[in-house]
């Protein structure tokens, strides 16, 4: 009788949730452009849009009428994550789109025992999909709330990346987010870490931006990325054309900042793997 040699499980991609319960801080913009920048330097990336507004999907040029399966269907268990994937105009970058149906998902799954693990289970299954076995990063774009959807993202994630707008109340919201991360780590996902905080919409002409940067670095130290995302008109214009800023205007200061952020994310990931 011939021994059966079990096949080793495929390598799981690194899963990073982009989260902040405050709206308008640059979560969607960062998901789109960080994903594009990672793909541009050779990574294979999936963006999972968990915001019912679906702005990440729109910003990547995926029309609402073409979203046959969405993250709502995935969380409800109607389709696998692989079935919801759609290509984008960026080589190496795919998308699991969102629709307004996602507004009702919490009621749909509230009584399920695995309600906080729906996305994790879907990602765990995805790595066995032949079409997705070369994925290296999954970026989860969270809604502006600390809801069951966001808890699903954090339960599925290896790390949280926090976009933080340079404004007066930045640290106030950050404290609540860090508390939620600790709660998820304690009860649902012990491997979860804060990968880093990226300051967005930075205006060097504004004294407040500099003060917020100093306060955040004093509070979180080296968790704050060196890369700062500037306030940039080209970044704001790009979504209306259904393009990441890097495709809309590669040379603008915002696009260049996201390329630097991608390099910094990879550098931190390598350091984390080396320390493991």
mmCIF file of C-alpha atoms in Angstrom:
data_model
loop_
_atom_site.group_PDB
_atom_site.id
_atom_site.type_symbol
_atom_site.label_atom_id
_atom_site.label_comp_id
_atom_site.label_asym_id
_atom_site.label_seq_id
_atom_site.Cartn_x
_atom_site.Cartn_y
_atom_site.Cartn_z
ATOM 1 C CA UNK A 1 0.000 0.000 0.000
ATOM 2 C CA UNK A 2 1.385 3.374 -1.000
ATOM 3 C CA UNK A 3 1.561 6.026 1.685
ATOM 4 C CA UNK A 4 -0.512 9.087 0.987
ATOM 5 C CA UNK A 5 1.552 12.245 1.361
ATOM 6 C CA UNK A 6 -0.688 15.083 2.521
ATOM 7 C CA UNK A 7 -0.450 18.266 0.536
ATOM 8 C CA UNK A 8 0.710 21.237 2.564
ATOM 9 C CA UNK A 9 -1.789 24.056 2.967
ATOM 10 C CA UNK A 10 -1.257 27.046 0.675
ATOM 11 C CA UNK A 11 0.385 30.077 2.218
ATOM 12 C CA UNK A 12 -2.153 32.469 3.676
ATOM 13 C CA UNK A 13 -1.825 36.055 2.440
ATOM 14 C CA UNK A 14 -1.241 38.796 4.970
ATOM 15 C CA UNK A 15 -4.575 40.319 5.857
ATOM 16 C CA UNK A 16 -4.651 43.992 6.846
ATOM 17 C CA UNK A 17 -7.812 45.801 7.952
ATOM 18 C CA UNK A 18 -7.941 49.542 7.305
ATOM 19 C CA UNK A 19 -10.056 50.807 10.158
ATOM 20 C CA UNK A 20 -11.112 53.997 11.874
ATOM 21 C CA UNK A 21 -14.626 54.618 13.159
ATOM 22 C CA UNK A 22 -14.414 58.255 12.072
ATOM 23 C CA UNK A 23 -15.573 59.039 8.560
ATOM 24 C CA UNK A 24 -13.632 61.145 6.102
ATOM 25 C CA UNK A 25 -10.169 60.185 7.336
ATOM 26 C CA UNK A 26 -8.954 58.543 4.126
ATOM 27 C CA UNK A 27 -9.700 54.834 4.704
ATOM 28 C CA UNK A 28 -11.105 54.259 1.228
ATOM 29 C CA UNK A 29 -8.481 56.401 -0.491
ATOM 30 C CA UNK A 30 -5.749 54.546 1.378
ATOM 31 C CA UNK A 31 -7.208 51.118 0.565
ATOM 32 C CA UNK A 32 -7.405 51.949 -3.154
ATOM 33 C CA UNK A 33 -4.005 53.581 -3.476
ATOM 34 C CA UNK A 34 -2.053 51.375 -1.084
ATOM 35 C CA UNK A 35 -3.457 48.330 -2.890
ATOM 36 C CA UNK A 36 -2.480 49.836 -6.239
ATOM 37 C CA UNK A 37 0.998 50.736 -4.988
ATOM 38 C CA UNK A 38 1.581 47.228 -3.602
ATOM 39 C CA UNK A 39 0.474 45.731 -6.929
ATOM 40 C CA UNK A 40 2.760 48.148 -8.790
ATOM 41 C CA UNK A 41 5.804 46.799 -6.946
ATOM 42 C CA UNK A 42 4.940 43.172 -7.661
ATOM 43 C CA UNK A 43 2.556 42.047 -4.927
ATOM 44 C CA UNK A 44 -0.718 40.229 -5.667
ATOM 45 C CA UNK A 45 -3.442 42.115 -3.834
ATOM 46 C CA UNK A 46 -7.132 41.733 -3.072
ATOM 47 C CA UNK A 47 -9.206 44.624 -1.737
ATOM 48 C CA UNK A 48 -12.285 43.530 0.214
ATOM 49 C CA UNK A 49 -14.783 46.398 0.291
ATOM 50 C CA UNK A 50 -16.786 46.158 3.523
ATOM 51 C CA UNK A 51 -18.242 49.671 3.426
ATOM 52 C CA UNK A 52 -21.922 49.686 2.338
ATOM 53 C CA UNK A 53 -21.264 52.934 0.458
ATOM 54 C CA UNK A 54 -19.052 50.933 -1.903
ATOM 55 C CA UNK A 55 -16.704 53.834 -2.562
ATOM 56 C CA UNK A 56 -13.626 51.626 -2.900
ATOM 57 C CA UNK A 57 -15.447 49.650 -5.579
ATOM 58 C CA UNK A 58 -16.478 52.808 -7.434
ATOM 59 C CA UNK A 59 -13.005 54.302 -7.054
ATOM 60 C CA UNK A 60 -11.544 51.244 -8.775
ATOM 61 C CA UNK A 61 -13.907 51.640 -11.718
ATOM 62 C CA UNK A 62 -16.300 48.775 -10.894
ATOM 63 C CA UNK A 63 -19.785 49.918 -11.878
ATOM 64 C CA UNK A 64 -22.611 49.149 -9.433
ATOM 65 C CA UNK A 65 -24.563 47.311 -12.136
ATOM 66 C CA UNK A 66 -21.696 44.856 -12.633
ATOM 67 C CA UNK A 67 -21.496 43.813 -8.971
ATOM 68 C CA UNK A 68 -23.315 40.502 -9.365
ATOM 69 C CA UNK A 69 -21.925 39.079 -6.116
ATOM 70 C CA UNK A 70 -20.711 41.237 -3.265
ATOM 71 C CA UNK A 71 -19.283 41.105 0.229
ATOM 72 C CA UNK A 72 -22.885 41.034 1.482
ATOM 73 C CA UNK A 73 -23.369 37.682 -0.251
ATOM 74 C CA UNK A 74 -20.062 36.454 1.168
ATOM 75 C CA UNK A 75 -20.916 37.387 4.777
ATOM 76 C CA UNK A 76 -24.377 35.833 4.407
ATOM 77 C CA UNK A 77 -22.742 32.609 3.212
ATOM 78 C CA UNK A 78 -24.464 32.623 -0.188
ATOM 79 C CA UNK A 79 -21.226 32.637 -2.202
ATOM 80 C CA UNK A 80 -17.562 32.050 -1.528
ATOM 81 C CA UNK A 81 -15.182 35.000 -1.565
ATOM 82 C CA UNK A 82 -13.583 33.710 -4.762
ATOM 83 C CA UNK A 83 -16.932 33.927 -6.549
ATOM 84 C CA UNK A 84 -17.281 37.601 -5.635
ATOM 85 C CA UNK A 85 -13.908 38.686 -7.009
ATOM 86 C CA UNK A 86 -13.686 41.070 -9.934
ATOM 87 C CA UNK A 87 -10.619 42.238 -11.838
ATOM 88 C CA UNK A 88 -9.598 45.892 -11.888
ATOM 89 C CA UNK A 89 -7.666 48.037 -14.333
ATOM 90 C CA UNK A 90 -4.596 47.527 -12.134
ATOM 91 C CA UNK A 91 -2.597 44.379 -12.974
ATOM 92 C CA UNK A 92 -2.239 42.229 -9.875
ATOM 93 C CA UNK A 93 -5.138 43.912 -8.033
ATOM 94 C CA UNK A 94 -8.583 42.329 -7.650
ATOM 95 C CA UNK A 95 -11.670 43.446 -5.758
ATOM 96 C CA UNK A 96 -14.507 41.957 -3.738
ATOM 97 C CA UNK A 97 -17.062 44.759 -4.229
ATOM 98 C CA UNK A 98 -19.649 46.133 -1.855
ATOM 99 C CA UNK A 99 -23.299 47.083 -2.353
ATOM 100 C CA UNK A 100 -25.902 48.859 -0.246
ATOM 101 C CA UNK A 101 -27.245 45.416 0.730
ATOM 102 C CA UNK A 102 -24.403 45.337 3.240
ATOM 103 C CA UNK A 103 -26.416 47.752 5.399
ATOM 104 C CA UNK A 104 -28.643 44.833 6.376
ATOM 105 C CA UNK A 105 -26.019 42.160 6.914
ATOM 106 C CA UNK A 106 -25.847 42.553 10.688
ATOM 107 C CA UNK A 107 -29.524 41.655 11.033
ATOM 108 C CA UNK A 108 -29.006 38.699 8.693
ATOM 109 C CA UNK A 109 -26.176 37.134 10.689
ATOM 110 C CA UNK A 110 -26.812 38.459 14.214
ATOM 111 C CA UNK A 111 -28.062 35.120 15.547
ATOM 112 C CA UNK A 112 -25.358 32.991 13.895
ATOM 113 C CA UNK A 113 -22.765 31.470 16.210
ATOM 114 C CA UNK A 114 -19.976 32.289 13.765
ATOM 115 C CA UNK A 115 -21.201 35.842 13.089
ATOM 116 C CA UNK A 116 -17.829 37.416 13.972
ATOM 117 C CA UNK A 117 -15.865 34.846 11.943
ATOM 118 C CA UNK A 118 -17.732 34.980 8.629
ATOM 119 C CA UNK A 119 -15.022 36.910 6.788
ATOM 120 C CA UNK A 120 -12.170 34.945 8.365
ATOM 121 C CA UNK A 121 -13.766 31.688 7.266
ATOM 122 C CA UNK A 122 -14.235 33.070 3.746
ATOM 123 C CA UNK A 123 -10.568 34.111 3.515
ATOM 124 C CA UNK A 124 -9.434 30.761 4.918
ATOM 125 C CA UNK A 125 -11.404 29.034 2.146
ATOM 126 C CA UNK A 126 -10.132 31.459 -0.489
ATOM 127 C CA UNK A 127 -6.515 30.298 -0.168
ATOM 128 C CA UNK A 128 -7.544 26.908 -1.598
ATOM 129 C CA UNK A 129 -9.032 28.559 -4.692
ATOM 130 C CA UNK A 130 -6.605 27.951 -7.568
ATOM 131 C CA UNK A 131 -7.281 31.458 -8.902
ATOM 132 C CA UNK A 132 -6.125 33.074 -5.665
ATOM 133 C CA UNK A 133 -3.200 31.032 -4.401
ATOM 134 C CA UNK A 134 -0.667 33.676 -5.431
ATOM 135 C CA UNK A 135 -2.292 36.393 -3.317
ATOM 136 C CA UNK A 136 0.177 38.058 -0.973
ATOM 137 C CA UNK A 137 -1.993 40.799 0.586
ATOM 138 C CA UNK A 138 -5.671 41.191 1.411
ATOM 139 C CA UNK A 139 -6.670 44.754 2.328
ATOM 140 C CA UNK A 140 -10.048 45.120 4.035
ATOM 141 C CA UNK A 141 -11.739 48.495 3.717
ATOM 142 C CA UNK A 142 -13.920 48.945 6.810
ATOM 143 C CA UNK A 143 -16.989 51.167 7.291
ATOM 144 C CA UNK A 144 -16.778 54.278 9.498
ATOM 145 C CA UNK A 145 -18.096 52.504 12.585
ATOM 146 C CA UNK A 146 -17.078 49.902 15.148
ATOM 147 C CA UNK A 147 -19.851 47.548 14.050
ATOM 148 C CA UNK A 148 -20.134 43.792 13.546
ATOM 149 C CA UNK A 149 -18.786 44.342 10.032
ATOM 150 C CA UNK A 150 -15.635 45.940 11.428
ATOM 151 C CA UNK A 151 -15.365 43.191 14.057
ATOM 152 C CA UNK A 152 -15.467 40.658 11.203
ATOM 153 C CA UNK A 153 -12.621 42.520 9.509
ATOM 154 C CA UNK A 154 -10.499 42.570 12.670
ATOM 155 C CA UNK A 155 -11.219 38.917 13.411
ATOM 156 C CA UNK A 156 -10.024 38.002 9.919
ATOM 157 C CA UNK A 157 -6.989 40.291 9.951
ATOM 158 C CA UNK A 158 -3.394 39.795 10.977
ATOM 159 C CA UNK A 159 -2.993 43.523 11.503
ATOM 160 C CA UNK A 160 -4.825 46.841 11.541
ATOM 161 C CA UNK A 161 -3.656 49.869 9.594
ATOM 162 C CA UNK A 162 -5.191 53.107 10.866
ATOM 163 C CA UNK A 163 -5.568 56.097 8.532
ATOM 164 C CA UNK A 164 -5.694 59.184 10.759
ATOM 165 C CA UNK A 165 -6.633 62.630 9.530
ATOM 166 C CA UNK A 166 -4.562 65.517 10.833
ATOM 167 C CA UNK A 167 -7.379 67.212 12.731
ATOM 168 C CA UNK A 168 -8.156 68.313 16.277
ATOM 169 C CA UNK A 169 -10.170 65.245 17.372
ATOM 170 C CA UNK A 170 -7.830 62.654 15.839
ATOM 171 C CA UNK A 171 -6.493 61.212 19.096
ATOM 172 C CA UNK A 172 -9.937 61.087 20.690
ATOM 173 C CA UNK A 173 -11.227 58.646 18.081
ATOM 174 C CA UNK A 174 -7.973 56.715 18.023
ATOM 175 C CA UNK A 175 -8.251 55.804 21.702
ATOM 176 C CA UNK A 176 -11.624 54.124 21.136
ATOM 177 C CA UNK A 177 -10.307 52.232 18.125
ATOM 178 C CA UNK A 178 -7.310 50.928 20.085
ATOM 179 C CA UNK A 179 -9.658 49.772 22.819
ATOM 180 C CA UNK A 180 -11.704 47.840 20.257
ATOM 181 C CA UNK A 181 -8.545 46.224 18.873
ATOM 182 C CA UNK A 182 -7.641 45.083 22.388
ATOM 183 C CA UNK A 183 -11.122 43.617 22.888
ATOM 184 C CA UNK A 184 -10.938 41.716 19.599
ATOM 185 C CA UNK A 185 -7.467 40.448 20.471
ATOM 186 C CA UNK A 186 -8.642 39.250 23.869
ATOM 187 C CA UNK A 187 -11.830 37.561 22.731
ATOM 188 C CA UNK A 188 -11.643 36.690 19.037
ATOM 189 C CA UNK A 189 -8.227 37.053 17.429
ATOM 190 C CA UNK A 190 -5.122 36.855 19.639
ATOM 191 C CA UNK A 191 -2.752 37.385 16.682
ATOM 192 C CA UNK A 192 -4.146 40.838 15.844
ATOM 193 C CA UNK A 193 -1.690 43.740 16.014
ATOM 194 C CA UNK A 194 -1.585 47.405 15.051
ATOM 195 C CA UNK A 195 0.602 47.426 11.946
ATOM 196 C CA UNK A 196 0.780 51.182 11.911
ATOM 197 C CA UNK A 197 -0.928 54.563 11.833
ATOM 198 C CA UNK A 198 -0.684 56.673 8.685
ATOM 199 C CA UNK A 199 -1.353 60.389 8.886
ATOM 200 C CA UNK A 200 -3.537 61.603 6.019
ATOM 201 C CA UNK A 201 -4.549 64.974 4.559
ATOM 202 C CA UNK A 202 -1.403 66.549 5.964
ATOM 203 C CA UNK A 203 -0.957 70.229 5.129
ATOM 204 C CA UNK A 204 2.488 71.579 6.064
ATOM 205 C CA UNK A 205 1.140 75.157 5.880
ATOM 206 C CA UNK A 206 -1.281 74.372 8.706
ATOM 207 C CA UNK A 207 0.169 74.521 12.221
ATOM 208 C CA UNK A 208 -2.528 72.135 13.422
ATOM 209 C CA UNK A 209 -1.256 69.368 11.107
ATOM 210 C CA UNK A 210 2.194 69.622 12.643
ATOM 211 C CA UNK A 211 0.778 69.604 16.161
ATOM 212 C CA UNK A 212 -1.374 66.529 15.467
ATOM 213 C CA UNK A 213 1.637 64.733 14.017
ATOM 214 C CA UNK A 214 3.692 65.521 17.120
ATOM 215 C CA UNK A 215 0.879 64.416 19.457
ATOM 216 C CA UNK A 216 0.277 61.128 17.617
ATOM 217 C CA UNK A 217 3.990 60.274 17.525
ATOM 218 C CA UNK A 218 4.267 61.088 21.213
ATOM 219 C CA UNK A 219 1.298 58.788 21.913
ATOM 220 C CA UNK A 220 2.198 55.866 19.622
ATOM 221 C CA UNK A 221 5.918 56.228 18.923
ATOM 222 C CA UNK A 222 7.231 54.046 16.120
ATOM 223 C CA UNK A 223 3.750 52.720 15.318
ATOM 224 C CA UNK A 224 3.337 55.912 13.259
ATOM 225 C CA UNK A 225 4.579 55.524 9.691
ATOM 226 C CA UNK A 226 7.291 57.872 8.522
ATOM 227 C CA UNK A 227 5.294 58.348 5.330
ATOM 228 C CA UNK A 228 2.685 61.101 5.545
ATOM 229 C CA UNK A 229 -0.101 61.415 2.960
ATOM 230 C CA UNK A 230 -0.452 65.060 1.900
ATOM 231 C CA UNK A 231 -3.654 66.900 1.156
ATOM 232 C CA UNK A 232 -3.628 66.661 -2.624
ATOM 233 C CA UNK A 233 -6.146 67.723 -5.279
ATOM 234 C CA UNK A 234 -5.205 64.903 -7.667
ATOM 235 C CA UNK A 235 -6.006 62.283 -5.014
ATOM 236 C CA UNK A 236 -9.440 63.872 -4.570
ATOM 237 C CA UNK A 237 -10.111 64.010 -8.323
ATOM 238 C CA UNK A 238 -9.110 60.435 -9.164
ATOM 239 C CA UNK A 239 -12.217 58.580 -7.822
ATOM 240 C CA UNK A 240 -14.530 60.569 -10.080
ATOM 241 C CA UNK A 241 -12.687 58.972 -13.018
ATOM 242 C CA UNK A 242 -12.909 55.485 -11.483
ATOM 243 C CA UNK A 243 -9.139 55.343 -11.106
ATOM 244 C CA UNK A 244 -6.614 55.115 -8.288
ATOM 245 C CA UNK A 245 -4.501 58.242 -8.001
ATOM 246 C CA UNK A 246 -1.486 56.252 -9.186
ATOM 247 C CA UNK A 247 -3.198 55.654 -12.540
ATOM 248 C CA UNK A 248 -4.692 59.123 -12.717
ATOM 249 C CA UNK A 249 -1.452 60.994 -11.998
ATOM 250 C CA UNK A 250 1.556 58.929 -10.983
ATOM 251 C CA UNK A 251 3.771 61.964 -10.479
ATOM 252 C CA UNK A 252 1.542 63.867 -8.054
ATOM 253 C CA UNK A 253 2.672 64.128 -4.441
ATOM 254 C CA UNK A 254 -0.157 61.891 -3.213
ATOM 255 C CA UNK A 255 0.706 59.022 -5.561
ATOM 256 C CA UNK A 256 4.365 59.216 -4.627
ATOM 257 C CA UNK A 257 3.437 59.156 -0.945
ATOM 258 C CA UNK A 258 1.398 55.970 -1.392
ATOM 259 C CA UNK A 259 4.311 54.297 -3.173
ATOM 260 C CA UNK A 260 6.506 55.158 -0.180
ATOM 261 C CA UNK A 261 3.820 53.861 2.188
ATOM 262 C CA UNK A 262 3.665 50.554 0.303
ATOM 263 C CA UNK A 263 7.431 50.156 0.668
ATOM 264 C CA UNK A 264 7.175 50.952 4.360
ATOM 265 C CA UNK A 265 4.339 48.447 4.874
ATOM 266 C CA UNK A 266 6.400 45.703 3.209
ATOM 267 C CA UNK A 267 9.440 46.632 5.308
ATOM 268 C CA UNK A 268 7.386 46.342 8.505
ATOM 269 C CA UNK A 269 5.897 43.034 7.376
ATOM 270 C CA UNK A 270 9.379 41.631 6.796
ATOM 271 C CA UNK A 271 10.446 42.781 10.253
ATOM 272 C CA UNK A 272 7.386 41.122 11.789
ATOM 273 C CA UNK A 273 8.110 37.833 9.992
ATOM 274 C CA UNK A 274 11.734 37.947 11.085
ATOM 275 C CA UNK A 275 10.721 38.467 14.694
ATOM 276 C CA UNK A 276 8.129 35.660 14.659
#
